[in-house]
CSV table of C-alpha atoms and ligand atoms in Angstrom, one decimal:
chain,number,residue,atom,x,y,z
A,1,MET,CA,30.9,25.0,-1.2
A,2,ILE,CA,30.1,20.8,-0.2
A,3,ARG,CA,27.1,20.1,1.1
A,4,ASN,CA,25.5,17.1,2.8
A,5,ILE,CA,22.0,16.3,2.1
A,6,THR,CA,20.1,16.6,5.2
A,7,GLU,CA,16.9,14.1,5.8
A,8,ASP,CA,14.2,16.9,5.4
A,9,GLU,CA,15.6,17.0,1.8
A,10,LEU,CA,15.1,12.9,1.3
A,11,ASN,CA,11.8,13.0,3.0
A,12,GLU,CA,10.5,15.3,0.8
A,13,GLN,CA,12.1,13.7,-2.7
A,14,GLN,CA,10.1,10.5,-1.3
A,15,LEU,CA,6.3,12.9,-1.2
A,16,PHE,CA,7.7,13.4,-5.5
A,17,SER,CA,8.1,10.3,-5.4
A,18,GLU,CA,4.6,9.0,-4.9
A,19,LYS,CA,3.9,11.3,-7.3
A,20,VAL,CA,5.4,10.2,-10.0
A,21,ARG,CA,3.8,6.5,-9.0
A,22,GLN,CA,0.3,8.0,-9.0
A,23,HIS,CA,0.7,9.7,-11.8
A,24,TYR,CA,2.2,6.5,-13.7
A,25,SER,CA,-0.9,5.1,-12.2
A,26,GLU,CA,-4.1,7.0,-13.6
A,27,CYS,CA,-1.8,7.5,-17.1
A,28,LYS,CA,-0.8,4.2,-17.5
A,29,PRO,CA,-3.1,1.6,-15.1
A,30,GLU,CA,-3.1,-0.7,-16.7
A,31,SER,CA,1.3,-1.8,-16.3
A,32,PRO,CA,3.2,-0.4,-14.1
A,33,PRO,CA,6.3,2.0,-16.8
A,34,LEU,CA,8.7,0.4,-17.7
A,35,ALA,CA,12.5,3.5,-17.7
A,36,TYR,CA,15.5,2.6,-20.1
A,37,ILE,CA,18.9,3.7,-18.2
A,38,ARG,CA,21.7,3.7,-20.8
A,39,THR,CA,25.4,4.4,-19.2
A,40,TYR,CA,28.0,5.7,-20.6
A,41,GLY,CA,31.8,5.8,-18.8
A,42,CYS,CA,33.2,5.2,-15.4
A,43,GLN,CA,32.3,3.1,-12.6
A,44,GLN,CA,30.7,6.1,-10.7
A,45,ASN,CA,28.3,6.8,-13.2
A,46,VAL,CA,27.5,2.8,-13.2
A,47,SER,CA,26.6,3.6,-9.8
A,48,ASP,CA,25.3,7.1,-10.1
A,49,SER,CA,22.9,5.1,-12.4
A,50,GLU,CA,22.7,1.9,-10.0
A,51,HIS,CA,21.3,5.0,-8.2
A,52,MET,CA,18.7,6.3,-10.0
A,53,LYS,CA,17.6,3.1,-10.5
A,54,GLY,CA,16.7,2.8,-7.1
A,55,MET,CA,14.9,5.6,-6.9
A,56,LEU,CA,12.8,4.3,-9.9
A,57,ALA,CA,12.0,1.7,-8.4
A,58,GLU,CA,10.6,3.3,-5.6
A,59,MET,CA,8.2,5.8,-7.8
A,60,GLY,CA,6.8,2.1,-9.3
A,61,PHE,CA,8.8,1.6,-12.4
A,62,GLY,CA,10.8,-1.6,-14.1
A,63,PHE,CA,13.1,-2.3,-16.0
A,64,THR,CA,13.5,-2.2,-20.1
A,65,GLU,CA,16.5,-2.3,-22.3
A,66,GLN,CA,14.6,-1.5,-24.9
A,67,PRO,CA,14.0,2.0,-25.5
A,68,GLU,CA,11.0,1.2,-27.3
A,69,GLU,CA,9.1,-0.2,-24.9
A,70,ALA,CA,10.4,2.7,-22.4
A,71,ASP,CA,8.4,4.8,-20.6
A,72,PHE,CA,11.0,7.2,-19.2
A,73,ILE,CA,14.1,7.1,-21.2
A,74,LEU,CA,17.3,8.2,-18.9
A,75,PHE,CA,20.7,8.7,-20.6
A,76,ASN,CA,23.6,9.1,-18.5
A,77,THR,CA,27.0,10.5,-19.7
A,78,CYS,CA,30.3,11.1,-19.9
A,79,ALA,CA,32.1,13.9,-20.8
A,80,ILE,CA,36.1,12.3,-21.0
A,81,ARG,CA,36.4,12.5,-24.8
A,82,GLU,CA,35.2,14.0,-27.9
A,83,HIS,CA,34.9,10.7,-28.7
A,84,ALA,CA,31.9,9.7,-25.5
A,85,CYS,CA,30.2,13.3,-26.2
A,86,ASP,CA,29.6,12.2,-29.9
A,87,ARG,CA,27.7,9.2,-28.8
A,88,VAL,CA,25.8,10.1,-26.8
A,89,PHE,CA,24.4,13.3,-29.3
A,90,GLY,CA,24.4,10.3,-31.7
A,91,ASN,CA,22.3,7.7,-29.7
A,92,VAL,CA,20.2,10.4,-28.3
A,93,GLY,CA,19.6,11.3,-31.8
A,94,ALA,CA,19.1,8.8,-33.0
A,95,LEU,CA,15.2,9.0,-30.7
A,96,LYS,CA,13.4,11.7,-32.0
A,97,SER,CA,11.2,9.3,-34.6
A,98,LEU,CA,10.7,7.5,-31.4
A,99,LYS,CA,9.2,10.7,-29.1
A,100,ALA,CA,7.6,12.0,-32.4
A,101,ARG,CA,6.0,8.4,-33.1
A,102,ARG,CA,5.1,7.8,-28.6
A,103,PRO,CA,5.0,11.9,-27.4
A,104,ASP,CA,4.2,10.7,-23.6
A,105,VAL,CA,7.9,8.4,-23.5
A,106,LEU,CA,10.1,11.3,-21.8
A,107,ILE,CA,13.7,11.1,-22.3
A,108,ALA,CA,16.2,12.2,-20.5
A,109,VAL,CA,20.4,13.1,-20.4
A,110,CYS,CA,22.6,13.7,-17.0
A,111,GLY,CA,25.6,13.1,-16.0
A,112,CYS,CA,29.2,14.7,-16.9
A,113,MET,CA,28.3,15.8,-20.0
A,114,VAL,CA,25.8,18.0,-19.9
A,115,GLN,CA,27.1,19.8,-16.5
A,116,GLN,CA,29.6,21.5,-19.7
A,117,GLU,CA,27.6,25.0,-20.2
A,118,HIS,CA,28.1,23.8,-24.8
A,119,VAL,CA,26.6,21.1,-24.2
A,120,ALA,CA,23.7,21.9,-22.0
A,121,ALA,CA,22.9,24.6,-25.1
A,122,LYS,CA,23.1,22.1,-28.3
A,123,LEU,CA,19.9,20.0,-25.9
A,124,LYS,CA,18.2,22.9,-25.5
A,125,GLU,CA,19.0,24.2,-29.0
A,126,SER,CA,18.7,21.2,-31.8
A,127,TYR,CA,17.3,18.1,-29.3
A,128,SER,CA,14.1,20.2,-28.2
A,129,PHE,CA,12.5,16.7,-27.8
A,130,VAL,CA,15.1,16.2,-24.7
A,131,GLY,CA,11.9,16.5,-22.2
A,132,LEU,CA,15.0,17.0,-19.5
A,133,VAL,CA,19.0,17.9,-18.1
A,134,PHE,CA,20.5,17.8,-15.3
A,135,GLY,CA,23.8,18.1,-13.8
A,136,THR,CA,25.7,15.6,-11.4
A,137,HIS,CA,24.5,17.3,-7.6
A,138,VAL,CA,21.2,16.9,-8.4
A,139,ILE,CA,21.1,12.8,-9.0
A,140,HIS,CA,19.2,12.6,-5.8
A,141,ARG,CA,16.5,14.8,-6.8
A,142,LEU,CA,15.0,12.3,-9.9
A,143,PRO,CA,11.9,11.7,-8.5
A,144,GLU,CA,11.4,15.8,-8.7
A,145,LEU,CA,13.2,16.0,-11.7
A,146,LEU,CA,11.2,13.5,-13.0
A,147,LEU,CA,7.7,14.8,-11.9
A,148,GLY,CA,8.6,18.7,-13.1
A,149,ALA,CA,9.7,17.5,-16.6
A,150,LEU,CA,6.1,14.8,-16.4
A,151,GLN,CA,3.8,18.2,-15.9
A,152,GLN,CA,5.6,20.7,-18.3
A,153,ARG,CA,5.8,20.2,-22.6
A,154,LYS,CA,9.1,22.1,-22.5
A,155,GLN,CA,13.2,21.0,-22.1
A,156,MET,CA,13.6,21.1,-17.9
A,157,THR,CA,17.4,22.2,-17.7
A,158,VAL,CA,18.2,21.2,-13.5
A,159,ILE,CA,22.4,22.1,-13.7
A,160,PRO,CA,23.3,23.9,-10.9
A,161,VAL,CA,27.2,24.7,-10.4
A,162,GLU,CA,28.1,24.4,-7.4
A,163,ASP,CA,31.1,22.5,-5.3
A,164,GLY,CA,28.9,19.2,-4.6
A,165,VAL,CA,27.3,17.5,-2.5
A,166,ILE,CA,26.9,14.7,-0.4
A,167,ALA,CA,23.9,12.3,-0.4
A,168,GLU,CA,23.3,9.7,2.0
A,169,GLY,CA,20.1,7.7,2.3
A,170,ILE,CA,19.6,6.9,-1.9
A,171,PRO,CA,17.9,3.8,-1.7
A,172,VAL,CA,20.1,1.9,-4.8
A,173,ARG,CA,19.5,-0.9,-7.5
A,174,ARG,CA,23.1,-3.3,-8.0
A,175,ASP,CA,23.4,-4.5,-11.0
A,176,GLY,CA,25.4,-7.2,-10.2
A,177,ASP,CA,24.0,-9.7,-7.4
A,178,PHE,CA,28.5,-10.6,-6.5
A,179,LYS,CA,29.9,-7.9,-7.8
A,180,ALA,CA,29.1,-4.5,-5.7
A,181,TRP,CA,30.3,-0.3,-6.7
A,182,LEU,CA,30.7,1.1,-3.4
A,183,PRO,CA,31.4,5.4,-3.4
A,184,ILE,CA,33.9,6.4,-1.0
A,185,MET,CA,34.4,10.1,-2.3
A,186,TYR,CA,32.9,12.2,-4.9
A,187,GLY,CA,34.7,14.7,-7.2
A,188,CYS,CA,38.4,15.7,-7.5
A,189,ASN,CA,40.8,18.3,-6.9
A,190,ASN,CA,44.0,18.0,-9.5
A,191,PHE,CA,43.0,19.7,-12.1
A,192,CYS,CA,45.2,17.5,-14.6
A,193,THR,CA,45.6,19.9,-16.8
A,194,TYR,CA,43.8,17.7,-19.8
A,195,CYS,CA,41.2,17.1,-17.7
A,196,ILE,CA,37.3,17.7,-17.2
A,197,VAL,CA,36.3,15.6,-14.6
A,198,PRO,CA,37.3,18.7,-11.9
A,199,TYR,CA,34.8,20.8,-14.1
A,200,VAL,CA,31.9,18.4,-14.1
A,201,ARG,CA,32.1,16.8,-11.1
A,202,GLY,CA,32.9,18.8,-8.1
A,203,ARG,CA,35.5,19.3,-5.2
A,204,GLU,CA,37.0,16.1,-3.9
A,205,ARG,CA,34.8,15.1,-1.1
A,206,SER,CA,34.8,11.5,1.2
A,207,ARG,CA,31.8,9.8,2.4
A,208,ASP,CA,31.7,9.1,6.2
A,209,PRO,CA,33.8,6.2,6.6
A,210,GLU,CA,31.1,4.7,9.4
A,211,ILE,CA,28.6,5.1,6.9
A,212,ILE,CA,31.0,3.5,4.0
A,213,LEU,CA,32.0,0.5,6.5
A,214,GLN,CA,28.5,-0.4,7.2
A,215,GLU,CA,27.9,-0.2,4.0
A,216,ALA,CA,31.2,-2.7,3.1
A,217,LYS,CA,28.9,-4.9,5.6
A,218,ASP,CA,25.7,-4.8,4.5
A,219,LEU,CA,27.4,-6.6,0.6
A,220,VAL,CA,29.3,-8.9,2.9
A,221,ALA,CA,27.0,-9.9,4.5
A,222,ALA,CA,24.4,-9.9,1.4
A,223,GLY,CA,26.7,-12.2,-0.1
A,224,TYR,CA,28.4,-9.3,-2.3
A,225,LYS,CA,32.0,-11.4,-3.4
A,226,GLU,CA,33.7,-8.0,-4.4
A,227,ILE,CA,33.9,-5.1,-3.1
A,228,THR,CA,35.1,-2.2,-5.5
A,229,LEU,CA,35.4,1.6,-3.1
A,230,LEU,CA,35.3,4.0,-5.7
A,231,GLY,CA,37.3,7.6,-6.2
A,232,GLN,CA,38.4,10.1,-8.6
A,233,ASN,CA,41.4,9.8,-6.2
A,234,VAL,CA,40.7,7.3,-3.6
A,235,ASN,CA,44.5,7.9,-2.0
A,236,SER,CA,43.3,10.8,-1.4
A,237,TYR,CA,40.2,9.8,0.8
A,238,GLY,CA,39.4,11.9,4.1
A,239,ARG,CA,41.6,15.1,3.7
A,240,GLY,CA,40.4,17.7,5.2
A,241,ALA,CA,37.6,15.2,7.3
A,242,THR,CA,38.1,15.2,11.2
A,243,HIS,CA,37.4,11.9,11.3
A,244,GLY,CA,41.3,11.4,11.5
A,245,VAL,CA,40.6,7.7,8.5
A,246,ASP,CA,42.5,7.6,5.7
A,247,PHE,CA,42.1,6.1,3.1
A,248,ALA,CA,45.2,3.2,4.8
A,249,GLU,CA,42.5,2.8,8.0
A,250,LEU,CA,39.4,2.5,5.8
A,251,LEU,CA,41.1,-0.6,3.8
A,252,ARG,CA,41.9,-1.9,7.4
A,253,ARG,CA,38.5,-1.8,8.8
A,254,ILE,CA,36.7,-3.4,5.8
A,255,ASN,CA,39.3,-6.1,6.0
A,256,ALA,CA,38.2,-6.8,8.6
A,257,ILE,CA,35.1,-7.4,8.1
A,258,GLU,CA,33.8,-11.3,8.7
A,259,GLY,CA,33.2,-13.1,5.2
A,260,ASP,CA,34.2,-14.5,2.2
A,261,PHE,CA,34.7,-11.3,-0.7
A,262,THR,CA,37.7,-9.3,-2.2
A,263,ILE,CA,38.5,-5.4,-2.0
A,264,ARG,CA,39.4,-3.6,-4.8
A,265,PHE,CA,39.8,0.3,-5.3
A,266,MET,CA,40.1,3.2,-8.2
A,267,THR,CA,41.2,5.1,-9.0
A,268,SER,CA,44.7,5.8,-6.9
A,269,HIS,CA,47.3,8.9,-7.7
A,270,PRO,CA,50.6,8.1,-8.2
A,271,LYS,CA,51.2,11.4,-5.9
A,272,ASP,CA,49.1,10.3,-3.2
A,273,ALA,CA,50.3,6.7,-3.3
A,274,THR,CA,52.1,6.3,-1.1
A,275,PRO,CA,54.7,3.6,0.7
A,276,ALA,CA,53.1,3.1,3.6
A,277,LEU,CA,49.6,2.3,2.1
A,278,PHE,CA,51.4,-0.6,0.0
A,279,ASP,CA,52.5,-1.7,3.3
A,280,THR,CA,48.6,-1.7,4.5
A,281,ILE,CA,48.3,-3.7,1.8
A,282,ALA,CA,50.5,-5.8,2.7
A,283,GLU,CA,48.8,-7.2,5.8
A,284,CYS,CA,45.4,-6.8,4.9
A,285,LYS,CA,44.5,-10.5,2.9
A,286,LYS,CA,41.5,-9.1,1.9
A,287,VAL,CA,42.6,-7.0,-0.6
A,288,SER,CA,43.1,-7.4,-4.1
A,289,ARG,CA,47.5,-7.8,-5.7
A,290,HIS,CA,46.4,-6.1,-8.7
A,291,PHE,CA,46.9,-1.6,-8.5
A,292,HIS,CA,45.6,0.7,-11.1
A,293,LEU,CA,47.9,3.5,-10.4
A,294,PRO,CA,48.1,5.4,-13.8
A,295,VAL,CA,51.0,6.5,-15.9
A,296,GLN,CA,50.0,8.5,-17.9
A,297,SER,CA,53.2,8.6,-19.7
A,298,GLY,CA,56.6,8.3,-19.4
A,299,ASN,CA,58.2,11.8,-19.9
A,300,ASP,CA,58.8,14.3,-17.0
A,301,ARG,CA,58.2,17.5,-19.2
A,302,ILE,CA,55.1,15.7,-20.0
A,303,LEU,CA,54.1,14.7,-16.1
A,304,LYS,CA,55.2,17.7,-15.5
A,305,GLU,CA,53.1,19.7,-18.5
A,306,MET,CA,50.0,17.3,-17.0
A,307,ASN,CA,49.9,18.7,-13.7
A,308,ARG,CA,50.6,15.1,-12.5
A,309,HIS,CA,52.8,16.1,-9.5
A,310,TYR,CA,55.5,12.9,-10.1
A,311,THR,CA,58.9,12.3,-11.9
A,312,ARG,CA,59.2,9.5,-13.4
A,313,GLU,CA,62.0,7.7,-11.1
A,314,GLN,CA,59.2,8.7,-8.0
A,315,TYR,CA,56.9,5.9,-10.0
A,316,LEU,CA,58.6,3.5,-10.7
A,317,SER,CA,60.0,3.7,-6.7
A,318,LEU,CA,57.0,3.9,-6.0
A,319,VAL,CA,56.2,0.1,-7.9
A,320,ALA,CA,59.8,-1.4,-7.0
A,321,TYR,CA,58.3,-0.7,-3.5
A,322,ALA,CA,55.0,-2.7,-3.4
A,323,ARG,CA,57.4,-5.2,-5.6
A,324,HIS,CA,59.2,-5.3,-2.5
A,325,VAL,CA,56.2,-6.1,0.2
A,326,ILE,CA,53.8,-7.8,-2.5
A,327,PRO,CA,56.2,-10.0,-4.7
A,328,GLU,CA,52.9,-10.4,-6.2
A,329,ILE,CA,51.3,-7.4,-7.0
A,330,SER,CA,50.3,-6.6,-10.6
A,331,PHE,CA,49.5,-2.9,-11.9
A,332,THR,CA,48.0,-1.7,-15.0
A,333,SER,CA,47.6,2.0,-15.9
A,334,ASP,CA,46.4,5.1,-17.9
A,335,ILE,CA,48.1,6.5,-20.8
A,336,ILE,CA,47.5,9.2,-23.1
A,337,VAL,CA,49.2,9.6,-25.8
A,338,GLY,CA,50.1,13.0,-28.0
A,339,PHE,CA,49.4,15.0,-25.2
A,340,PRO,CA,49.5,18.1,-27.2
A,341,GLY,CA,53.4,19.5,-27.9
A,342,GLU,CA,54.9,15.1,-27.0
A,343,THR,CA,57.4,14.6,-29.2
A,344,ARG,CA,58.5,11.9,-30.6
A,345,GLU,CA,61.4,10.8,-28.1
A,346,GLU,CA,58.4,11.7,-24.5
A,347,PHE,CA,56.5,9.6,-26.6
A,348,GLU,CA,59.5,6.7,-26.6
A,349,ASP,CA,59.5,7.2,-22.6
A,350,THR,CA,56.5,6.5,-22.4
A,351,LEU,CA,57.2,3.4,-24.3
A,352,SER,CA,59.9,2.7,-22.1
A,353,ILE,CA,58.1,3.4,-19.0
A,354,VAL,CA,55.9,0.5,-20.0
A,355,LYS,CA,58.4,-1.8,-20.7
A,356,GLU,CA,60.4,-1.1,-18.0
A,357,VAL,CA,56.5,-2.2,-15.1
A,358,GLY,CA,55.2,-4.9,-17.4
A,359,PHE,CA,52.1,-3.2,-17.2
A,360,THR,CA,49.4,-6.6,-16.7
A,361,SER,CA,47.2,-4.3,-19.1
A,362,LEU,CA,46.6,-1.2,-20.3
A,363,PHE,CA,43.9,2.1,-21.0
A,364,THR,CA,45.4,3.5,-23.9
A,365,PHE,CA,43.9,7.3,-24.8
A,366,ILE,CA,44.6,9.8,-27.5
A,367,TYR,CA,44.9,12.8,-25.8
A,368,SER,CA,41.0,14.9,-26.7
A,369,PRO,CA,40.8,18.2,-25.8
A,370,ARG,CA,38.4,19.0,-23.4
A,371,ARG,CA,36.9,23.1,-24.1
A,372,GLY,CA,37.6,24.8,-20.0
A,373,THR,CA,40.6,22.9,-20.1
A,374,PRO,CA,44.3,24.4,-19.4
A,375,ALA,CA,46.1,21.7,-21.9
A,376,ALA,CA,42.6,22.6,-24.8
A,377,GLN,CA,44.9,26.6,-24.9
A,378,MET,CA,48.3,24.3,-25.6
A,379,PRO,CA,50.7,24.5,-29.2
A,380,ASP,CA,49.4,20.7,-30.4
A,381,PRO,CA,51.4,20.4,-34.0
A,382,VAL,CA,51.5,16.2,-33.9
A,383,PRO,CA,48.8,14.9,-36.5
A,384,LEU,CA,46.4,13.4,-35.4
A,385,GLU,CA,47.9,10.2,-38.3
A,386,GLU,CA,50.8,10.2,-35.9
A,387,LYS,CA,49.3,10.1,-32.9
A,388,THR,CA,47.5,7.0,-33.9
A,389,ALA,CA,50.6,5.6,-34.9
A,390,TRP,CA,51.7,6.4,-32.1
A,391,LEU,CA,49.1,5.1,-30.0
A,392,LYS,CA,49.4,1.7,-32.0
A,393,GLU,CA,52.7,0.9,-31.1
A,394,LEU,CA,52.2,1.4,-27.8
A,395,THR,CA,49.4,-1.2,-27.7
A,396,ALA,CA,51.5,-4.1,-29.8
A,397,LEU,CA,54.6,-3.6,-27.4
A,398,GLN,CA,51.7,-3.9,-24.3
A,399,GLU,CA,50.5,-6.5,-26.8
A,400,GLY,CA,53.9,-8.8,-26.8
A,401,ILE,CA,54.3,-7.9,-23.0
A,402,SER,CA,50.8,-9.3,-21.9
A,403,GLY,CA,51.2,-12.4,-24.2
A,404,GLU,CA,54.4,-12.4,-22.3
A,405,ARG,CA,52.6,-12.8,-18.8
A,406,LEU,CA,50.0,-14.9,-20.2
A,407,ALA,CA,52.8,-17.4,-21.2
A,408,ARG,CA,54.3,-17.4,-18.0
A,409,LEU,CA,51.0,-18.1,-15.8
A,410,VAL,CA,50.6,-21.6,-17.7
A,411,GLY,CA,51.0,-23.9,-15.6
A,412,THR,CA,50.4,-22.1,-11.9
A,413,LYS,CA,46.9,-21.9,-9.4
A,414,GLN,CA,45.3,-18.8,-9.8
A,415,ARG,CA,42.4,-18.2,-7.0
A,416,ALA,CA,39.3,-16.4,-9.2
A,417,LEU,CA,36.6,-15.3,-9.2
A,418,ILE,CA,34.2,-17.5,-11.1
A,419,GLU,CA,31.7,-14.4,-13.3
A,420,ALA,CA,30.0,-15.2,-16.0
A,421,GLN,CA,29.1,-18.4,-18.9
A,422,GLY,CA,30.2,-18.0,-22.3
A,423,ASP,CA,29.4,-20.7,-24.5
A,424,GLY,CA,30.0,-24.2,-23.0
A,425,TYR,CA,32.6,-22.5,-20.6
A,426,LEU,CA,32.4,-20.1,-17.4
A,427,GLU,CA,34.5,-16.9,-17.3
A,428,ALA,CA,37.2,-17.2,-14.5
A,429,ARG,CA,38.5,-13.8,-13.5
A,430,LEU,CA,42.2,-13.7,-11.9
A,431,PRO,CA,43.3,-10.7,-10.0
A,432,GLU,CA,44.6,-8.5,-12.5
A,433,ASN,CA,41.5,-8.9,-14.8
A,434,SER,CA,42.8,-11.5,-17.1
A,435,VAL,CA,40.4,-14.2,-17.9
A,436,VAL,CA,40.5,-18.0,-17.7
A,437,ARG,CA,37.5,-20.5,-19.4
A,438,VAL,CA,36.5,-22.9,-17.2
A,439,PRO,CA,34.2,-25.7,-17.7
A,440,GLY,CA,32.2,-26.2,-15.0
A,441,ASP,CA,28.9,-25.8,-13.9
A,442,PRO,CA,26.7,-23.0,-14.3
A,443,SER,CA,25.6,-22.8,-10.6
A,444,LEU,CA,29.5,-22.0,-9.6
A,445,ILE,CA,29.0,-18.2,-11.3
A,446,GLY,CA,29.9,-16.4,-8.2
A,447,ARG,CA,31.9,-18.0,-6.3
A,448,HIS,CA,35.8,-17.8,-6.2
A,449,ALA,CA,37.9,-21.0,-6.6
A,450,ILE,CA,41.2,-22.0,-7.1
A,451,VAL,CA,42.1,-22.9,-11.2
A,452,LYS,CA,44.6,-23.8,-13.3
A,453,ILE,CA,45.9,-22.6,-15.9
A,454,ASN,CA,46.9,-25.3,-19.3
A,455,ASP,CA,47.5,-23.0,-21.9
A,456,ALA,CA,46.7,-19.6,-23.4
A,457,ARG,CA,46.5,-18.6,-26.7
A,458,SER,CA,45.6,-15.3,-28.4
A,459,TRP,CA,45.1,-14.0,-25.5
A,460,ILE,CA,42.5,-16.4,-24.1
A,461,MET,CA,43.5,-18.8,-21.5
A,462,HIS,CA,42.0,-22.4,-20.6
A,463,GLY,CA,41.8,-23.7,-17.4
A,464,GLU,CA,40.5,-25.9,-15.1
A,465,ILE,CA,38.6,-25.2,-12.2
A,466,CYS,CA,41.0,-27.8,-9.0
A,467,SER,CA,38.5,-26.4,-5.7
A,468,VAL,CA,35.5,-23.8,-5.1
A,469,GLU,CA,35.9,-21.9,-2.1
B,1,5AD,N1,41.7,12.6,-23.6
B,1,5AD,C1,42.4,11.3,-23.6
B,1,5AD,N2,42.6,11.0,-22.2
B,1,5AD,C2,42.0,11.7,-20.7
B,1,5AD,N3,41.5,10.5,-19.9
B,1,5AD,C3,41.1,12.0,-19.5
B,1,5AD,N4,41.3,12.8,-19.7
B,1,5AD,C4,41.5,13.0,-21.1
B,1,5AD,C5,41.7,13.3,-22.2
B,1,5AD,N5,41.3,15.0,-22.2
B,1,5AD,C6,42.0,9.7,-19.6
B,1,5AD,C7,42.9,9.2,-18.3
B,1,5AD,C8,42.4,9.2,-17.0
B,1,5AD,C9,41.7,7.5,-17.8
B,1,5AD,C10,39.9,8.0,-17.2
B,1,5AD,O1,40.9,9.2,-19.2
B,1,5AD,O2,44.2,8.3,-19.0
B,1,5AD,O3,43.1,8.4,-15.8
B,2,SF4,FE1,41.1,13.8,-14.3
B,2,SF4,FE2,43.6,13.7,-12.5
B,2,SF4,FE3,41.0,14.1,-11.6
B,2,SF4,FE4,41.9,11.8,-12.8
B,2,SF4,S1,43.3,12.5,-11.2
B,2,SF4,S2,39.9,12.9,-12.6
B,2,SF4,S3,43.3,12.8,-14.2
B,2,SF4,S4,42.3,15.3,-12.6
């Protein structure tokens, strides 16, 4: 069952929050406690960490980038591929000596990785210096969990297995002041056969449209220039709810908010992205003309084995329709190389779809077996060396396509968000994510500008600011 967290439950957390504050003011009266938070994985995790930082700030914590000086160390983990999990174990393991030197420091591990039973068991057996382990459905209970862990000597583990919760009204401390993540839904019901997400993030559940709209309005009023709507499959927003607001309607309503800002969203699923959605985007001028639409594979048999529910042709005709109604739209994609049983010929279909679509850029992954998923049971005869060679071939192909695309941008003027300062230049990001280096004053960071692209070499574009909005 999916549950909304009640006001009473939130108020209870406020009481715990106060007790944590008291605990530290007694044990460490000279200065506020410090938290170090390390986030792995996707933007949903980044957003969860921003909410945990909000709760920690309410508990009186300051923040540090140095684990050595922290009183509370939190790893918010990702389970999507084995490599992500290995990194977490390596980085957590490296803190054993810190804990031995400073027994008062509390080390916690949370997020998707610990939601898997075997990971929680490993943390219990081999990482006893970790004081707190908690899953994805109890993030809103951080004050209670932290207090509990401070009061007991052995590892505290809280990993309820449930469909998931929606917790509104949690404080948030955002990392950026002009780009914001705005979750519109949580969980996933798609069960792509390779993917662990539906098992660790629970069932799909959408936030109330009015609450999302209010949050978006508050962000715009606070001067945010880019709002990225988050969900594992944003195209199925509102499915099963009684309010009747689907993703297209949500976009229309956010687009109608007065102000100078851009709306982005991720991730889309090709089976649920409809022509009607592209018609809406064509109308909604604040919606970015960039679409992240993971295809995963260009081969129909593999797509079927992946449980993706679309064919190569359906994907291509969706892209063609989108380009028909929004000629300037750009696409990026995720691709999995070496899905169990994939043959060389089937992989070549992925190469050919990449050529045919002409993606701006790709996120490419070698298939990583996830315990408990159907694909992990499938015969997987292709050796890793061969998959690695395929991956290289794919990335080389994409580099050529991206290079040609960048070359075509030379001489054009583009609207970009000035995001950061480099060594003697500013970085202006185009809607599809490519960066242009431009001279300019750092005070322009956080503003939109029209930039002229003067050259593109070795994946770096150089240009100049024509006007600032
Ligand atoms: N192995 C490799 N890549 C994966 N992804 C998801 N699960 C796996 C896996 N088991 C990739 C998909 C998805 C992206 C977020 O991660 O391409 O779109
Ligand atoms: Fe994983 Fe598929 Fe859900 Fe994306 S849509 S999170 S790939 S199961």
